[in-house]
CSV table of C-alpha atoms and ligand atoms in Angstrom, one decimal:
chain,number,residue,atom,x,y,z
A,19,MET,CA,-2.3,-30.5,-10.8
A,20,ILE,CA,-2.3,-26.7,-10.2
A,21,SER,CA,-1.7,-24.3,-13.1
A,22,ASN,CA,1.8,-23.4,-14.2
A,23,THR,CA,1.3,-19.7,-13.3
A,24,MET,CA,0.1,-20.7,-9.8
A,25,GLN,CA,3.0,-23.0,-9.4
A,26,GLU,CA,5.3,-20.1,-9.9
A,27,GLN,CA,3.2,-17.8,-7.7
A,28,VAL,CA,3.0,-20.3,-4.9
A,29,LYS,CA,6.8,-20.6,-5.0
A,30,ASN,CA,7.3,-16.8,-5.0
A,31,SER,CA,5.0,-16.2,-2.0
A,32,SER,CA,6.9,-18.6,0.2
A,33,VAL,CA,9.1,-16.1,2.0
A,34,ILE,CA,6.3,-14.2,3.8
A,35,ARG,CA,4.3,-17.4,4.3
A,36,ALA,CA,7.3,-19.1,5.8
A,37,MET,CA,7.7,-16.1,8.1
A,38,PHE,CA,4.1,-16.3,9.2
A,39,GLU,CA,4.4,-20.1,10.0
A,40,GLU,CA,7.7,-19.5,11.8
A,41,GLY,CA,6.1,-16.8,14.0
A,42,LYS,CA,3.4,-19.2,15.0
A,43,ARG,CA,6.0,-22.0,15.7
A,44,LEU,CA,8.2,-19.7,17.8
A,45,ALA,CA,5.2,-18.3,19.7
A,46,GLY,CA,4.3,-21.9,20.6
A,47,ILE,CA,7.8,-22.5,22.0
A,48,HIS,CA,8.7,-19.2,23.7
A,49,GLY,CA,5.2,-17.5,24.3
A,50,VAL,CA,3.7,-14.8,22.2
A,51,GLU,CA,5.2,-12.0,24.4
A,52,ASN,CA,8.7,-13.2,23.6
A,53,VAL,CA,8.3,-13.3,19.8
A,54,PHE,CA,8.9,-10.1,18.0
A,55,ASP,CA,6.9,-10.4,14.8
A,56,PHE,CA,7.6,-7.3,12.7
A,57,SER,CA,6.6,-9.0,9.5
A,58,LEU,CA,3.0,-8.1,9.0
A,59,GLY,CA,1.3,-4.7,8.1
A,60,ASN,CA,-1.7,-5.5,10.3
A,61,PRO,CA,-2.8,-2.3,12.2
A,62,ASN,CA,-2.6,-2.6,16.0
A,63,VAL,CA,-4.4,0.6,16.7
A,64,GLU,CA,-8.2,0.3,17.4
A,65,PRO,CA,-10.6,1.6,14.7
A,66,PRO,CA,-11.9,5.0,15.8
A,67,LYS,CA,-15.1,4.8,17.9
A,68,GLU,CA,-17.1,6.3,15.0
A,69,VAL,CA,-16.7,2.9,13.2
A,70,LYS,CA,-18.5,0.9,15.9
A,71,ASN,CA,-21.1,3.6,16.3
A,72,ALA,CA,-21.7,3.6,12.6
A,73,ILE,CA,-22.0,-0.2,12.5
A,74,LEU,CA,-24.6,-0.1,15.2
A,75,GLU,CA,-26.5,2.8,13.7
A,76,VAL,CA,-26.6,1.1,10.2
A,77,ILE,CA,-27.8,-2.2,11.6
A,78,ASN,CA,-30.3,-0.7,14.0
A,79,THR,CA,-31.9,1.8,11.6
A,80,GLY,CA,-31.5,0.2,8.2
A,81,ASN,CA,-33.9,-2.0,6.4
A,82,SER,CA,-32.0,-5.3,6.2
A,83,MET,CA,-32.4,-5.7,2.5
A,84,GLY,CA,-31.0,-2.2,2.0
A,85,ILE,CA,-28.1,-3.1,4.1
A,86,HIS,CA,-27.2,-6.6,2.9
A,87,GLY,CA,-28.5,-6.7,-0.7
A,88,TYR,CA,-26.8,-6.4,-4.1
A,89,MET,CA,-26.5,-2.9,-5.5
A,90,ASN,CA,-24.9,-1.3,-8.6
A,91,ASN,CA,-21.5,-3.1,-9.1
A,92,SER,CA,-19.8,0.2,-8.6
A,93,GLY,CA,-21.4,0.6,-5.1
A,94,TYR,CA,-24.2,2.6,-3.5
A,95,GLU,CA,-24.7,6.0,-5.3
A,96,ASP,CA,-25.2,7.9,-2.0
A,97,VAL,CA,-22.0,6.4,-0.5
A,98,ARG,CA,-20.0,7.3,-3.7
A,99,ALA,CA,-21.5,10.8,-3.6
A,100,ALA,CA,-20.4,11.2,0.0
A,101,ILE,CA,-16.9,10.1,-0.8
A,102,ALA,CA,-16.7,12.4,-3.7
A,103,LYS,CA,-17.8,15.3,-1.5
A,104,SER,CA,-15.3,14.5,1.2
A,105,ILE,CA,-12.4,14.4,-1.3
A,106,ASN,CA,-13.6,17.7,-2.9
A,107,ASP,CA,-13.7,19.3,0.6
A,108,LYS,CA,-10.2,18.2,1.4
A,109,PHE,CA,-8.4,18.7,-1.9
A,110,SER,CA,-10.5,21.3,-3.9
A,111,THR,CA,-11.3,18.8,-6.6
A,112,ALA,CA,-14.7,18.5,-8.4
A,113,PHE,CA,-15.6,14.8,-8.3
A,114,THR,CA,-19.1,13.3,-8.3
A,115,GLN,CA,-20.3,9.8,-7.6
A,116,ASN,CA,-19.6,9.0,-11.3
A,117,ASN,CA,-15.9,9.2,-10.5
A,118,ILE,CA,-16.0,6.7,-7.6
A,119,ILE,CA,-16.1,2.9,-7.7
A,120,MET,CA,-16.3,1.1,-4.4
A,121,THR,CA,-13.8,-1.8,-4.2
A,122,VAL,CA,-12.7,-4.8,-2.1
A,123,GLY,CA,-9.9,-2.9,-0.5
A,124,ALA,CA,-6.9,-1.4,-2.4
A,125,ALA,CA,-6.0,-4.9,-3.6
A,126,GLY,CA,-9.4,-5.3,-5.2
A,127,GLY,CA,-9.2,-1.9,-6.8
A,128,LEU,CA,-5.8,-2.5,-8.3
A,129,ASN,CA,-6.9,-5.8,-9.8
A,130,VAL,CA,-10.0,-4.0,-11.2
A,131,ILE,CA,-8.0,-1.3,-12.8
A,132,PHE,CA,-5.4,-3.6,-14.3
A,133,LYS,CA,-8.1,-5.9,-15.6
A,134,THR,CA,-9.7,-2.8,-17.2
A,135,LEU,CA,-6.5,-1.4,-18.7
A,136,LEU,CA,-4.0,-4.2,-19.6
A,137,ASN,CA,-3.6,-6.2,-22.8
A,138,PRO,CA,-1.2,-9.1,-22.6
A,139,GLY,CA,2.4,-7.8,-22.9
A,140,ASP,CA,1.5,-4.3,-21.7
A,141,GLU,CA,4.1,-2.8,-19.4
A,142,VAL,CA,3.4,-1.4,-16.0
A,143,ILE,CA,6.3,0.5,-14.4
A,144,THR,CA,7.0,0.7,-10.7
A,145,PHE,CA,9.8,2.0,-8.5
A,146,ALA,CA,11.7,-0.2,-6.2
A,147,PRO,CA,11.3,-0.7,-3.3
A,148,PHE,CA,7.6,-1.6,-4.0
A,149,PHE,CA,4.7,-3.6,-2.5
A,150,GLY,CA,5.6,-7.1,-3.8
A,151,GLU,CA,2.0,-8.0,-4.6
A,152,TYR,CA,2.2,-5.7,-7.6
A,153,ARG,CA,4.0,-8.6,-9.4
A,154,ASN,CA,0.9,-10.7,-9.0
A,155,TYR,CA,-1.6,-8.0,-9.7
A,156,VAL,CA,0.1,-7.3,-13.1
A,157,LYS,CA,0.7,-10.9,-13.9
A,158,ASN,CA,-3.0,-11.7,-13.3
A,159,PHE,CA,-3.7,-9.9,-16.6
A,160,GLU,CA,-0.6,-11.0,-18.4
A,161,GLY,CA,1.1,-7.6,-18.1
A,162,GLU,CA,4.8,-7.1,-17.6
A,163,LEU,CA,6.0,-5.4,-14.4
A,164,VAL,CA,9.0,-3.2,-15.2
A,165,ILE,CA,11.0,-2.2,-12.2
A,166,VAL,CA,13.0,1.0,-11.8
A,167,SER,CA,15.9,0.4,-9.5
A,168,PRO,CA,15.9,2.0,-6.1
A,169,ASN,CA,17.4,5.4,-5.2
A,170,THR,CA,18.8,4.4,-1.8
A,171,ILE,CA,19.9,7.9,-1.0
A,172,ASP,CA,16.4,9.1,0.0
A,173,PHE,CA,14.1,6.5,-1.6
A,174,GLN,CA,12.4,9.1,-3.8
A,175,PRO,CA,11.8,7.5,-7.3
A,176,ASN,CA,14.8,7.2,-9.6
A,177,LEU,CA,13.5,9.5,-12.4
A,178,GLU,CA,16.5,9.3,-14.7
A,179,GLU,CA,16.1,5.6,-15.0
A,180,PHE,CA,12.3,5.9,-15.2
A,181,LYS,CA,12.6,8.1,-18.3
A,182,GLU,CA,14.6,5.4,-20.0
A,183,LYS,CA,12.3,2.6,-19.1
A,184,ILE,CA,9.1,4.1,-20.7
A,185,THR,CA,8.3,2.6,-24.0
A,186,PRO,CA,5.4,2.6,-26.4
A,187,ARG,CA,4.2,-0.5,-24.5
A,188,THR,CA,4.0,1.3,-21.2
A,189,LYS,CA,0.3,1.3,-20.3
A,190,ALA,CA,0.6,2.3,-16.6
A,191,VAL,CA,2.9,3.4,-13.8
A,192,ILE,CA,2.0,2.4,-10.3
A,193,ILE,CA,3.3,4.4,-7.3
A,194,ASN,CA,2.6,4.2,-3.6
A,195,SER,CA,3.1,7.1,-1.2
A,196,PRO,CA,3.4,7.1,1.8
A,197,ASN,CA,5.4,4.1,0.8
A,198,ASN,CA,5.4,0.5,1.8
A,199,PRO,CA,8.2,-0.5,2.7
A,200,THR,CA,10.1,2.7,3.2
A,201,GLY,CA,7.6,5.1,4.9
A,202,VAL,CA,8.8,7.8,2.5
A,203,ILE,CA,6.3,10.3,1.1
A,204,TYR,CA,7.0,11.3,-2.5
A,205,SER,CA,7.6,15.0,-2.5
A,206,GLU,CA,5.7,17.5,-4.6
A,207,ALA,CA,8.9,18.2,-6.6
A,208,THR,CA,9.1,14.5,-7.4
A,209,ILE,CA,5.5,14.4,-8.5
A,210,ILE,CA,5.9,17.5,-10.7
A,211,LYS,CA,9.0,16.0,-12.4
A,212,LEU,CA,7.3,12.6,-12.8
A,213,SER,CA,4.3,14.2,-14.4
A,214,GLU,CA,6.5,16.2,-16.8
A,215,ILE,CA,8.2,13.0,-17.9
A,216,LEU,CA,4.9,11.2,-18.4
A,217,ASN,CA,3.5,14.1,-20.5
A,218,GLU,CA,6.7,14.2,-22.6
A,219,LYS,CA,6.6,10.5,-23.2
A,220,GLN,CA,2.8,10.4,-24.0
A,221,LYS,CA,3.6,13.1,-26.7
A,222,GLU,CA,6.6,11.3,-28.0
A,223,PHE,CA,4.9,7.9,-28.4
A,224,GLY,CA,1.3,9.2,-29.1
A,225,THR,CA,0.1,6.9,-26.2
A,226,ASP,CA,-1.9,7.4,-23.0
A,227,ILE,CA,0.0,6.3,-19.9
A,228,TYR,CA,-2.1,6.0,-16.7
A,229,LEU,CA,-0.6,6.8,-13.4
A,230,VAL,CA,-2.1,4.5,-10.7
A,231,SER,CA,-1.7,6.0,-7.3
A,232,ASP,CA,-2.0,3.3,-4.6
A,233,GLU,CA,-2.8,5.2,-1.4
A,234,PRO,CA,-3.8,3.0,1.5
A,235,TYR,CA,-1.4,5.0,3.8
A,236,ARG,CA,-2.6,8.5,2.8
A,237,GLU,CA,-3.9,9.3,6.3
A,238,LEU,CA,-0.8,7.9,8.0
A,239,ALA,CA,1.5,10.9,7.6
A,240,TYR,CA,3.5,12.2,10.6
A,241,ASP,CA,4.4,15.7,11.6
A,242,ASN,CA,1.6,17.1,9.4
A,243,ALA,CA,3.5,16.1,6.2
A,244,GLU,CA,1.7,16.9,3.0
A,245,VAL,CA,0.8,14.0,0.6
A,246,PRO,CA,0.1,15.6,-2.8
A,247,TYR,CA,-3.2,14.7,-4.4
A,248,LEU,CA,-2.0,13.3,-7.7
A,249,SER,CA,-5.0,14.0,-10.1
A,250,LYS,CA,-4.1,17.7,-9.6
A,251,TYR,CA,-0.7,17.2,-11.2
A,252,TYR,CA,-1.2,14.7,-14.0
A,253,GLU,CA,-4.4,14.2,-16.0
A,254,ASN,CA,-4.3,10.5,-16.5
A,255,THR,CA,-4.3,9.7,-12.8
A,256,ILE,CA,-6.4,7.0,-11.3
A,257,ILE,CA,-6.4,6.7,-7.5
A,258,GLY,CA,-6.7,3.5,-5.4
A,259,TYR,CA,-7.8,4.2,-1.8
A,260,SER,CA,-8.4,1.9,1.1
A,261,PHE,CA,-9.8,2.0,4.6
A,262,SER,CA,-7.7,-0.9,5.7
A,263,LYS,CA,-5.1,1.3,7.4
A,264,SER,CA,-6.8,4.7,7.7
A,265,LEU,CA,-9.6,3.2,9.8
A,266,SER,CA,-7.8,-0.1,10.9
A,267,LEU,CA,-10.3,-2.3,8.9
A,268,PRO,CA,-8.1,-4.6,6.8
A,269,GLY,CA,-10.3,-7.6,7.2
A,270,GLU,CA,-13.4,-5.8,6.1
A,271,ARG,CA,-12.1,-5.3,2.6
A,272,ILE,CA,-13.3,-1.8,1.7
A,273,GLY,CA,-11.8,0.8,-0.5
A,274,TYR,CA,-12.5,2.7,-3.7
A,275,LEU,CA,-11.1,3.9,-7.0
A,276,VAL,CA,-11.2,7.5,-8.2
A,277,ILE,CA,-11.4,7.8,-12.0
A,278,PRO,CA,-11.5,11.5,-12.8
A,279,ASP,CA,-13.4,12.8,-15.9
A,280,GLN,CA,-10.2,14.1,-17.3
A,281,VAL,CA,-8.6,10.7,-17.9
A,282,ALA,CA,-8.3,9.6,-21.5
A,283,ASP,CA,-11.2,7.3,-22.5
A,284,TYR,CA,-12.9,8.1,-19.1
A,285,GLN,CA,-16.4,6.8,-20.1
A,286,ASN,CA,-15.1,3.4,-21.3
A,287,ILE,CA,-12.8,3.0,-18.3
A,288,VAL,CA,-15.6,3.6,-15.7
A,289,SER,CA,-18.0,1.2,-17.6
A,290,ALA,CA,-15.3,-1.4,-17.9
A,291,ALA,CA,-14.2,-1.1,-14.2
A,292,ASN,CA,-17.8,-1.6,-13.1
A,293,ILE,CA,-17.9,-4.8,-15.1
A,294,ALA,CA,-14.4,-5.9,-14.0
A,295,ASN,CA,-15.5,-5.6,-10.4
A,296,ARG,CA,-18.3,-8.1,-11.2
A,297,ILE,CA,-16.5,-10.5,-13.4
A,298,LEU,CA,-13.4,-10.8,-11.2
A,299,GLY,CA,-15.8,-12.3,-8.7
A,300,PHE,CA,-15.9,-9.3,-6.3
A,301,VAL,CA,-19.4,-8.4,-7.7
A,302,ASN,CA,-19.4,-5.3,-5.4
A,303,ALA,CA,-17.6,-4.0,-2.4
A,304,PRO,CA,-19.1,-5.3,1.0
A,305,SER,CA,-22.4,-3.7,1.4
A,306,LEU,CA,-22.6,-3.1,5.2
A,307,PHE,CA,-19.1,-1.5,5.2
A,308,GLN,CA,-19.9,0.8,2.3
A,309,ARG,CA,-22.7,2.2,4.6
A,310,VAL,CA,-20.4,2.3,7.6
A,311,ILE,CA,-17.4,4.1,6.0
A,312,ALA,CA,-19.8,6.7,4.5
A,313,LYS,CA,-20.5,7.8,8.1
A,314,CYS,CA,-16.8,7.8,9.1
A,315,LEU,CA,-15.2,9.9,6.3
A,316,ASP,CA,-13.8,12.4,8.8
A,317,ALA,CA,-12.8,9.8,11.4
A,318,LYS,CA,-9.1,8.8,11.8
A,319,VAL,CA,-7.1,6.3,13.7
A,320,ASP,CA,-5.0,7.8,16.4
A,321,ILE,CA,-1.6,7.8,14.7
A,322,ARG,CA,0.1,9.0,17.9
A,323,THR,CA,0.5,5.3,18.8
A,324,TYR,CA,2.4,4.6,15.5
A,325,ASN,CA,4.4,7.8,16.0
A,326,ARG,CA,5.6,6.7,19.5
A,327,ASN,CA,6.7,3.4,18.0
A,328,ARG,CA,8.4,5.2,15.1
A,329,GLU,CA,10.4,7.4,17.4
A,330,LEU,CA,11.5,4.6,19.8
A,331,LEU,CA,12.5,2.3,17.0
A,332,TYR,CA,14.3,4.9,14.9
A,333,LYS,CA,16.2,6.3,17.9
A,334,GLY,CA,17.2,2.9,19.1
A,335,LEU,CA,18.3,1.4,15.8
A,336,SER,CA,20.2,4.6,14.8
A,337,SER,CA,22.1,4.6,18.1
A,338,TYR,CA,23.3,1.0,17.5
A,339,GLY,CA,24.6,1.9,14.1
A,340,TYR,CA,21.8,0.7,11.8
A,341,GLU,CA,21.3,2.9,8.8
A,342,CYS,CA,17.8,3.9,7.8
A,343,ILE,CA,15.9,7.0,6.9
A,344,LYS,CA,13.2,8.2,9.3
A,345,PRO,CA,9.8,7.2,7.9
A,346,GLU,CA,7.4,10.2,7.1
A,347,GLY,CA,4.3,8.0,6.9
A,348,ALA,CA,2.8,4.5,7.0
A,349,PHE,CA,4.1,2.2,9.8
A,350,TYR,CA,7.2,0.6,8.2
A,351,MET,CA,10.9,1.3,8.6
A,352,PHE,CA,13.3,0.1,5.9
A,353,VAL,CA,16.7,-0.6,7.4
A,354,LYS,CA,20.0,-1.4,5.6
A,355,THR,CA,21.3,-4.7,6.7
A,356,PRO,CA,24.7,-4.7,8.3
A,357,ILE,CA,25.6,-7.7,6.1
A,358,GLU,CA,25.0,-7.7,2.4
A,359,ASN,CA,22.6,-10.7,2.3
A,360,ASP,CA,19.2,-9.5,3.6
A,361,VAL,CA,17.7,-13.1,3.6
A,362,GLU,CA,20.7,-14.3,5.7
A,363,PHE,CA,20.2,-11.3,8.1
A,364,CYS,CA,16.5,-12.2,8.5
A,365,ASN,CA,17.6,-15.8,9.4
A,366,LEU,CA,20.0,-14.4,12.0
A,367,ALA,CA,17.2,-12.2,13.4
A,368,LYS,CA,14.9,-15.2,13.6
A,369,LYS,CA,17.3,-16.9,15.9
A,370,LYS,CA,16.6,-14.0,18.3
A,371,ASN,CA,12.8,-14.4,17.8
A,372,ILE,CA,12.7,-11.3,15.6
A,373,LEU,CA,10.7,-11.7,12.4
A,374,LEU,CA,11.5,-9.3,9.5
A,375,VAL,CA,10.8,-9.2,5.8
A,376,PRO,CA,13.9,-9.2,3.5
A,377,GLY,CA,14.1,-6.2,1.1
A,378,THR,CA,14.4,-8.7,-1.8
A,379,VAL,CA,10.6,-9.2,-1.5
A,380,PHE,CA,10.2,-5.4,-2.3
A,381,GLY,CA,12.8,-5.5,-5.2
A,382,CYS,CA,15.5,-3.9,-3.0
A,383,PRO,CA,18.1,-6.4,-1.6
A,384,GLY,CA,20.4,-5.4,1.2
A,385,TYR,CA,17.5,-4.0,3.4
A,386,VAL,CA,14.9,-5.3,5.7
A,387,ARG,CA,11.4,-4.1,6.4
A,388,ILE,CA,10.3,-3.7,10.0
A,389,ALA,CA,6.5,-3.3,10.4
A,390,TYR,CA,6.2,-1.3,13.7
A,391,CYS,CA,2.4,-1.6,14.0
A,392,VAL,CA,3.0,-3.6,17.2
A,393,ALA,CA,2.7,-3.1,20.9
A,394,TYR,CA,5.2,-0.5,22.3
A,395,TYR,CA,6.5,-3.0,24.8
A,396,LYS,CA,7.5,-5.4,22.0
A,397,ILE,CA,9.8,-2.7,20.5
A,398,GLU,CA,11.2,-2.0,23.9
A,399,LYS,CA,11.9,-5.6,24.5
A,400,ALA,CA,13.2,-6.3,21.0
A,401,LEU,CA,15.7,-3.4,20.9
A,402,PRO,CA,18.5,-5.1,22.9
A,403,TYR,CA,18.3,-8.0,20.5
A,404,PHE,CA,18.7,-5.7,17.6
A,405,LYS,CA,21.8,-4.3,19.3
A,406,ALA,CA,23.2,-7.8,19.9
A,407,LEU,CA,22.5,-8.6,16.3
A,408,ILE,CA,24.5,-5.8,14.8
A,409,GLU,CA,27.4,-6.4,17.3
A,410,GLU,CA,27.5,-10.0,16.3
A,411,VAL,CA,27.8,-9.4,12.6
A,412,LYS,CA,30.1,-6.4,12.6
B,525,PLP,N1,-1.0,-1.5,-1.4
B,525,PLP,C1,-0.1,-1.4,-0.5
B,525,PLP,C2,1.1,-0.6,-0.7
B,525,PLP,C3,-0.2,-2.1,0.7
B,525,PLP,O1,0.7,-2.1,1.6
B,525,PLP,C4,-1.4,-2.9,0.9
B,525,PLP,C5,-1.6,-3.7,2.1
B,525,PLP,O2,-0.7,-3.8,2.9
B,525,PLP,C6,-2.3,-2.9,-0.1
B,525,PLP,C7,-2.1,-2.2,-1.3
B,525,PLP,C8,-3.6,-3.8,0.0
B,525,PLP,O3,-4.4,-3.2,0.9
B,525,PLP,P1,-5.9,-3.6,1.1
B,525,PLP,O4,-6.0,-4.2,2.4
B,525,PLP,O5,-6.7,-2.3,1.1
B,525,PLP,O6,-6.3,-4.5,0.0
């Protein structure tokens, strides 16, 4: 008999799992080219050529024990130093290897930091719509996820409600920009206001509130949009980064945490995070890929492919009467459903072989997420079905 918590978590993850199974079933019947699976955030752009070159170089020149062995649980010192330097060059920060912990993707990093910070009953605030896995990451350590309701005007965080939801039990706030599922980038004005609120509340309650910035989409920003570097705005910031999307390496499980010197209880946090990485069973981030990404810190996937998809989809859907805001980053579009019930709308879309994720999964019913990291022709082929769908329900 599985545990009570897992029974609940299995039940709650059934929406996306069901979608995945449905995609496979439909592809079996209609052929892969006639099924429009917009449900998964799996990059369809090739990793930059630097990645393959780095893999070959590491394998051909390294001593195999140095490539495949255990190392410090926080990762190789030289890799962490190279990452710190690269961040410093880009954002005028002053990090060293002691501020960097290599992690098993962003997901691994977030679990490490919540293991490090949370006591049972501690509250973690997030803003809807949010990456649904936060529910699990917080629950893993018996924390309570507190959800601030969405601001559906522009999908910047609802800061009035945020202020009211901070309590003496608020241990952390987790934000994600560019955002999954909306593609919105939180503006500098938002970040400044959010930091002011956090500083006020820390003073009022005499507590430390950590701002966890989940940044797997940092490099996927269109039209040269700026993504503010949060440690420059708020002292108690911890950053979770990942190469899953920036280098199209989601299966390789590689990312890092940045824990700046300025965060409260810095020394204990880095020591505990190092141990958390080990005892959660990650032990350390994958060794070969630590070496590989250290050689690719200036490489980027070609986001023109995503940008073309974004333009085509946005133009098409808007012209049919769908309401959505144009994403500024990531590869998701969050679209208001023409009927109130988003789950029902996904079921109707499925009848046309279109797979979408209901907004309910992201704490924002009445919307659907379209992951447009798919072949261009799939969007071209799917658009007439989106048109038929809105005409059918209107
Ligand atoms: N955070 C957000 C907002 C994501 O969208 C994802 C993956 O899609 C993750 C974290 C996990 O990323 P990783 O593959 O780096 O664990």
